[in-house]
Structures are given as structure tokens and as C-alpha cells.
Short mmCIF file of C-alpha atoms and ligand atoms in Angstrom, two decimals:
data_model
loop_
_atom_site.label_atom_id
_atom_site.label_comp_id
_atom_site.label_asym_id
_atom_site.label_seq_id
_atom_site.Cartn_x
_atom_site.Cartn_y
_atom_site.Cartn_z
CA MET A 12 -5.91 -13.68 28.25
CA LYS A 13 -3.38 -14.71 25.53
CA THR A 14 -6.25 -15.52 23.12
CA ASN A 15 -7.83 -12.01 23.87
CA ARG A 16 -4.52 -10.40 22.90
CA LEU A 17 -4.31 -12.14 19.87
CA PHE A 18 -7.95 -11.50 18.89
CA PHE A 19 -7.18 -7.76 19.47
CA ARG A 20 -3.87 -7.75 17.49
CA LYS A 21 -5.56 -9.56 14.53
CA ASN A 22 -8.37 -7.04 14.50
CA MET A 23 -6.28 -4.03 14.57
CA ILE A 24 -4.24 -5.65 11.74
CA ALA A 25 -7.52 -5.99 9.81
CA LEU A 26 -8.99 -2.43 10.69
CA THR A 27 -5.69 -0.76 9.80
CA GLY A 28 -5.36 -2.81 6.62
CA LEU A 29 -8.68 -1.99 5.34
CA PHE A 30 -8.13 1.69 6.02
CA LEU A 31 -4.78 1.24 4.11
CA CYS A 32 -6.86 -0.30 1.34
CA LEU A 33 -8.99 2.71 1.09
CA PHE A 34 -6.10 5.12 1.00
CA LEU A 35 -4.78 3.07 -2.01
CA ILE A 36 -8.05 3.66 -3.98
CA VAL A 37 -7.76 7.44 -3.36
CA HIS A 38 -4.06 7.49 -4.00
CA LEU A 39 -4.12 5.56 -7.20
CA SER A 40 -7.11 7.70 -8.46
CA ALA A 41 -5.01 10.76 -7.93
CA ASN A 42 -1.88 9.41 -9.45
CA CYS A 43 -3.95 8.42 -12.68
CA LEU A 44 -3.86 12.15 -13.50
CA LEU A 45 -0.05 11.31 -14.41
CA LEU A 46 -1.48 9.14 -17.39
CA LEU A 47 -2.83 12.54 -19.01
CA PRO A 48 -0.73 14.31 -21.40
CA GLN A 49 2.04 16.57 -19.68
CA ASP A 50 0.27 19.76 -20.51
CA SER A 51 -2.80 18.95 -18.57
CA ALA A 52 -1.18 16.55 -16.06
CA ARG A 53 1.20 18.90 -14.44
CA GLY A 54 -1.41 21.65 -13.53
CA LEU A 55 -4.03 19.13 -12.39
CA TYR A 56 -1.67 16.93 -10.35
CA ASN A 57 0.03 20.07 -8.80
CA ALA A 58 -3.60 21.73 -7.84
CA TYR A 59 -4.69 18.44 -6.49
CA SER A 60 -1.53 17.95 -4.40
CA THR A 61 -1.83 21.49 -2.93
CA PHE A 62 -5.39 20.97 -2.03
CA LEU A 63 -4.29 17.89 -0.03
CA ARG A 64 -1.46 19.48 1.65
CA GLU A 65 -3.46 22.50 2.52
CA ASN A 66 -6.87 20.96 3.75
CA PRO A 67 -6.94 20.57 7.63
CA LEU A 68 -9.29 17.45 7.31
CA ILE A 69 -6.98 15.79 4.98
CA MET A 70 -4.07 16.62 7.12
CA ALA A 71 -5.72 15.15 10.07
CA VAL A 72 -6.43 11.93 7.97
CA ALA A 73 -2.89 11.97 6.97
CA TYR A 74 -1.79 11.38 10.69
CA VAL A 75 -4.43 8.55 10.90
CA LEU A 76 -2.62 7.06 7.84
CA TYR A 77 0.81 7.38 9.45
CA LEU A 78 -0.47 5.73 12.60
CA SER A 79 -2.31 3.01 10.71
CA ILE A 80 0.88 1.95 8.77
CA LEU A 81 2.94 2.00 11.96
CA MET A 82 0.28 -0.17 13.79
CA HIS A 83 -0.35 -2.39 10.90
CA VAL A 84 3.45 -3.31 10.83
CA LEU A 85 3.85 -3.55 14.62
CA TYR A 86 0.93 -5.91 15.11
CA ALA A 87 1.81 -7.92 12.23
CA ILE A 88 5.27 -8.47 13.74
CA LEU A 89 3.85 -9.41 17.02
CA VAL A 90 1.38 -11.96 15.56
CA LEU A 91 4.11 -13.42 13.11
CA VAL A 92 6.55 -13.83 16.18
CA ARG A 93 3.83 -15.49 18.19
CA ASN A 94 2.89 -17.93 15.50
CA ARG A 95 6.58 -18.88 14.96
CA ARG A 96 6.74 -19.70 18.58
CA ALA A 97 3.63 -21.64 18.62
CA LYS A 98 4.51 -23.73 15.52
CA PRO A 99 8.38 -24.69 16.06
CA VAL A 100 8.00 -27.99 14.39
CA LYS A 101 8.06 -28.53 10.66
CA TYR A 102 5.45 -31.15 9.96
CA ALA A 103 6.35 -33.94 7.34
CA VAL A 104 3.15 -33.60 5.80
CA ASN A 105 1.70 -30.25 6.01
CA GLN A 106 -1.95 -30.23 5.21
CA TYR A 107 -2.35 -26.49 6.10
CA ARG A 108 0.06 -25.72 3.31
CA GLU A 109 -2.19 -27.70 0.73
CA ASN A 110 -5.28 -25.80 2.06
CA SER A 111 -3.75 -22.25 1.74
CA SER A 112 -2.60 -19.90 -0.87
CA TRP A 113 0.92 -18.99 -1.51
CA ALA A 114 0.09 -15.46 -0.58
CA SER A 115 -1.44 -16.28 2.73
CA GLN A 116 1.83 -18.28 3.56
CA ASN A 117 4.12 -15.52 2.59
CA MET A 118 2.18 -12.45 4.06
CA GLY A 119 5.10 -11.53 6.11
CA ALA A 120 7.73 -11.54 3.50
CA LEU A 121 5.38 -9.60 1.17
CA GLY A 122 4.76 -7.23 3.96
CA VAL A 123 8.54 -6.67 4.35
CA LEU A 124 9.03 -5.94 0.49
CA ILE A 125 6.16 -3.48 0.85
CA LEU A 126 7.69 -1.79 3.98
CA ILE A 127 10.91 -1.37 2.04
CA PHE A 128 9.01 0.13 -0.85
CA ILE A 129 7.16 2.62 1.39
CA VAL A 130 10.23 3.77 3.05
CA VAL A 131 12.08 4.48 -0.42
CA HIS A 132 8.79 6.02 -1.65
CA LEU A 133 8.64 8.33 1.25
CA VAL A 134 12.20 9.40 0.93
CA ASN A 135 11.60 9.98 -2.78
CA PHE A 136 8.52 12.18 -2.32
CA TRP A 137 7.18 12.88 1.16
CA ALA A 138 10.48 13.59 2.78
CA ARG A 139 11.22 16.08 -0.12
CA ILE A 140 8.09 17.61 -0.39
CA LYS A 141 6.75 17.88 3.32
CA LEU A 142 9.99 17.91 5.11
CA GLY A 143 12.19 19.81 2.48
CA ILE A 144 14.97 17.15 2.70
CA GLY A 145 17.00 16.96 -0.57
CA ALA A 146 16.72 19.08 -3.63
CA GLU A 147 14.31 21.96 -3.48
CA VAL A 148 10.80 21.47 -5.14
CA GLY A 149 10.06 24.06 -7.83
CA ILE A 150 6.82 26.11 -8.32
CA ASP A 151 4.55 25.80 -11.33
CA ALA A 152 2.92 28.63 -13.60
CA ALA A 153 -0.04 28.68 -10.95
CA GLY A 154 2.01 29.06 -7.90
CA ASN A 155 1.65 25.43 -6.79
CA LYS A 156 4.69 23.24 -5.77
CA ASP A 157 5.61 21.42 -8.76
CA ILE A 158 5.18 17.69 -7.66
CA TYR A 159 4.48 16.61 -11.20
CA GLU A 160 8.27 17.60 -11.87
CA VAL A 161 9.38 15.59 -8.80
CA THR A 162 7.59 12.60 -10.16
CA TYR A 163 8.48 13.13 -13.83
CA THR A 164 12.07 13.40 -12.90
CA LEU A 165 12.18 10.39 -10.79
CA PHE A 166 10.73 8.18 -13.40
CA GLN A 167 13.20 9.44 -16.05
CA ASN A 168 15.56 6.93 -13.99
CA SER A 169 14.88 3.58 -15.24
CA TYR A 170 16.03 1.84 -11.97
CA TYR A 171 13.23 3.51 -10.22
CA VAL A 172 10.84 2.62 -12.87
CA VAL A 173 11.75 -0.89 -12.66
CA PHE A 174 11.70 -0.80 -8.80
CA TYR A 175 8.18 0.96 -8.70
CA THR A 176 6.84 -1.41 -11.45
CA LEU A 177 8.23 -4.74 -9.85
CA MET A 178 7.12 -3.58 -6.32
CA ALA A 179 3.51 -3.36 -7.69
CA LEU A 180 3.63 -7.24 -7.83
CA PRO A 181 4.06 -8.14 -4.06
CA LEU A 182 1.60 -5.24 -3.28
CA GLY A 183 -1.04 -7.09 -5.50
CA TYR A 184 -0.57 -10.57 -3.83
CA HIS A 185 -0.56 -8.88 -0.27
CA LEU A 186 -3.80 -7.04 -0.93
CA HIS A 187 -5.46 -10.18 -2.61
CA HIS A 188 -5.10 -12.30 0.50
CA GLY A 189 -5.06 -9.37 3.00
CA LEU A 190 -8.39 -7.96 1.87
CA GLN A 191 -10.17 -11.35 2.27
CA SER A 192 -8.52 -12.22 5.42
CA ALA A 193 -9.29 -8.82 7.06
CA PHE A 194 -13.20 -9.30 6.45
CA LYS A 195 -12.91 -13.03 7.94
CA THR A 196 -10.91 -11.67 10.88
CA LEU A 197 -13.68 -9.12 11.60
CA GLY A 198 -16.28 -11.97 11.63
CA PHE A 199 -17.67 -11.82 8.04
CA TYR A 200 -18.33 -15.71 7.50
CA HIS A 201 -21.44 -15.42 5.11
CA ARG A 202 -20.80 -18.24 2.48
CA PRO A 203 -22.01 -16.79 -0.86
CA GLY A 204 -20.68 -13.47 0.44
CA LEU A 205 -17.29 -14.97 0.89
CA GLU A 206 -17.17 -16.03 -2.82
CA TRP A 207 -18.03 -12.54 -3.88
CA LEU A 208 -15.40 -11.27 -1.42
CA ALA A 209 -12.87 -13.46 -3.13
CA ARG A 210 -13.84 -12.19 -6.50
CA LEU A 211 -13.95 -8.65 -5.36
CA SER A 212 -10.43 -9.03 -3.65
CA LEU A 213 -9.08 -10.40 -6.90
CA ILE A 214 -10.35 -7.29 -8.88
CA TYR A 215 -9.38 -4.93 -6.37
CA ALA A 216 -5.46 -6.22 -6.14
CA ILE A 217 -5.38 -6.42 -9.97
CA VAL A 218 -6.64 -2.79 -10.46
CA ILE A 219 -4.22 -1.50 -7.67
CA SER A 220 -1.33 -3.49 -8.79
CA ALA A 221 -1.61 -2.93 -12.49
CA GLY A 222 -2.45 0.77 -11.92
CA PHE A 223 0.67 1.74 -9.62
CA GLY A 224 2.68 -0.70 -11.79
CA ILE A 225 1.89 0.99 -15.23
CA ILE A 226 2.10 4.70 -14.15
CA PRO A 227 5.95 4.91 -13.85
CA ILE A 228 6.23 3.19 -17.40
CA VAL A 229 3.77 5.57 -18.86
CA VAL A 230 5.51 8.59 -17.16
CA TYR A 231 8.99 7.28 -18.38
CA PHE A 232 7.85 7.48 -21.97
CA GLN A 233 5.92 10.68 -21.86
C1 HEM B 322 3.16 5.17 -9.32
C2 HEM B 322 3.36 5.05 -7.97
C3 HEM B 322 3.07 6.12 -7.07
C4 HEM B 322 3.26 7.47 -7.23
C5 HEM B 322 3.55 8.22 -8.42
C6 HEM B 322 3.09 8.10 -5.80
C7 HEM B 322 3.07 9.57 -5.63
C8 HEM B 322 3.05 10.20 -4.35
C9 HEM B 322 3.23 11.52 -4.06
C10 HEM B 322 3.64 12.59 -5.02
C11 HEM B 322 3.19 11.66 -2.75
C12 HEM B 322 3.34 12.95 -2.00
C13 HEM B 322 2.05 13.65 -2.01
C14 HEM B 322 2.30 14.95 -1.17
O1 HEM B 322 2.64 14.91 -0.15
O2 HEM B 322 1.80 16.08 -1.94
C15 HEM B 322 2.96 10.35 -2.08
C16 HEM B 322 2.95 10.13 -0.89
C17 HEM B 322 2.58 8.78 -0.25
N1 HEM B 322 2.51 7.61 -1.03
FE1 HEM B 322 2.64 7.35 -3.05
N2 HEM B 322 2.73 7.13 -5.02
C18 HEM B 322 2.83 5.80 -5.59
C19 HEM B 322 2.54 4.43 -5.08
C20 HEM B 322 2.41 4.38 -3.89
C21 HEM B 322 1.99 3.03 -3.30
C22 HEM B 322 1.86 1.85 -4.15
C23 HEM B 322 1.97 3.12 -1.87
C24 HEM B 322 1.70 2.33 -0.74
C25 HEM B 322 2.04 0.93 -0.86
C26 HEM B 322 2.09 4.70 -1.61
C27 HEM B 322 2.09 5.19 -0.38
C28 HEM B 322 2.30 6.57 -0.08
C29 HEM B 322 2.19 7.13 1.26
C30 HEM B 322 1.90 6.38 2.45
C31 HEM B 322 2.30 8.40 1.06
C32 HEM B 322 2.24 9.70 2.23
C33 HEM B 322 0.99 10.30 2.44
C34 HEM B 322 1.09 11.70 2.45
O3 HEM B 322 1.45 12.48 1.65
O4 HEM B 322 0.82 12.08 3.80
N3 HEM B 322 2.43 5.35 -2.80
N4 HEM B 322 2.97 9.35 -3.25
#
């Protein structure tokens, strides 16, 4: 019974994690518009943002996204607590450590950093844009909410630039281990396939981490 519960929880972490990985590809692609010169970036970014907010299908997917974040965190906490209880003794010689990466041993700590980032990030953008909390969001020449201005103003603050850029590092480590781990949890154990998966996870983690890390710096210097 306990094994079944653990199996279910790990599978939920894997499935929600993979969905969040897909979200990050879409989210980074949209935010790459910020790398364009200001004149073109503002109109495109605001128009795309309006499309996302007003499309009923995307709105439904957004609720799946919020639920996925909550379930990913909740089940990860449950598995971490269970693992702590099951392994209370610190072994003098820990072979497990030798056979596992730094990221795999610190997924919990990396996850906490990412969660802190997401909370700050949602307060910076989501709460202001969707809930209207904080300073009112302006309207651009095309009549769209000026999300570009919200982003640009935030990244004129060097503390936020450093915070966003540094936080891209734990995100990269978490994704590198998490992506491989999710496929294995879901039963993917094909030998040459696992080697490809390791390469793909590394490329994915570097692209996502570098992308989200560079954007605030570029916007700061615009
Ligand atoms: C350069 C970095 C980033 C920028 C400029 C950025 C920008 C934004 C903006 C403008 C929104 C609000 C969209 C809207 O409602 O119109 C948003 C929402 C969101 N972002 Fe980011 N983001 C960045 C990085 C990240 C990262 C690294 C994560 C996850 C680890 C993330 C997760 C989210 C989530 C979960 C939402 C709420 C989705 C929704 O709108 O319903 N973002 N982001």
C-alpha cells in the first residue's frame, strides 16, 4: 500500500514536472521578444500577452499550470519527508552519494529556491496584471495592456536583474536532473535512449537557464 502511494506520488511529480518543462519552453519563447529593439518588442510583446490572456483555451491551460505547480510542490514535499523518515541514519561511507549527481541530492533545496523565485515573480507580474494588485498597468498605442513597460521598469532595478539572473542557475540544475528523472520514473529505461536523454536534458537546461538569465540583463541595457 505504502509502495503504491509512493509510486503514485513520484509519477505525479514526473508528469506535472514534464508539463512545467513544456510551459518553460513556451514562456521563454515569448519572453525572447524582449531581446528585440524596444520599438518592435513593445508592440509584439503586448499583443502576444493580450492574445494569451483573452484566449479561452490558453486560460484553461493556465489553470492546469497553476494546479501543476501546486501538485508538483505538494507531492515533492511528501516524498522528501518520507525519504527523510526512511533514511534517518547518516552512513560513514555513503556510496549513494558517489553514484549520484550534486543536483540529484539537492533537488529539494533547488526546488525551494525556485518556489521563492516563482512567488516573487508572480507578485511582480501576475498579481499586478491579472489581479490588479499594485500600480496600475498602462495601455500602449494599440490599446493593449503595456506589459512591456511593466517588464522594462522592473529590469531597470539592478537588484531584480541580479535576482532573476542568479535564480536561473538553480532552475537549470533542477531541470537538468528533473527531466532525466521524470522519464525514468515513468518507466523509460532504454539504454542508448537514456544517454540521449542525458544529453537532451543538459541542452534543455542550458538553453532555459541561459535564456531566462540573459533576458533581464539585455532589458537592463536597452
Ligand atoms: C526573464 C524572465 C521572465 C520574464 C520577463 C517573465 C515574464 C512574465 C510575465 C510578463 C508574466 C505575466 C503574463 C501575463 O499575464 O500576461 C509571467 C507569468 C508567469 N511566469 Fe514568467 N517570466 C520570466 C521567467 C519565468 C520563470 C523562470 C518562470 C518559472 C520558473 C516563470 C513562471 C511564470 C508563471 C508560472 C507565470 C504565470 C502564468 C500566467 O500568466 O498565467 N517565469 N511571466
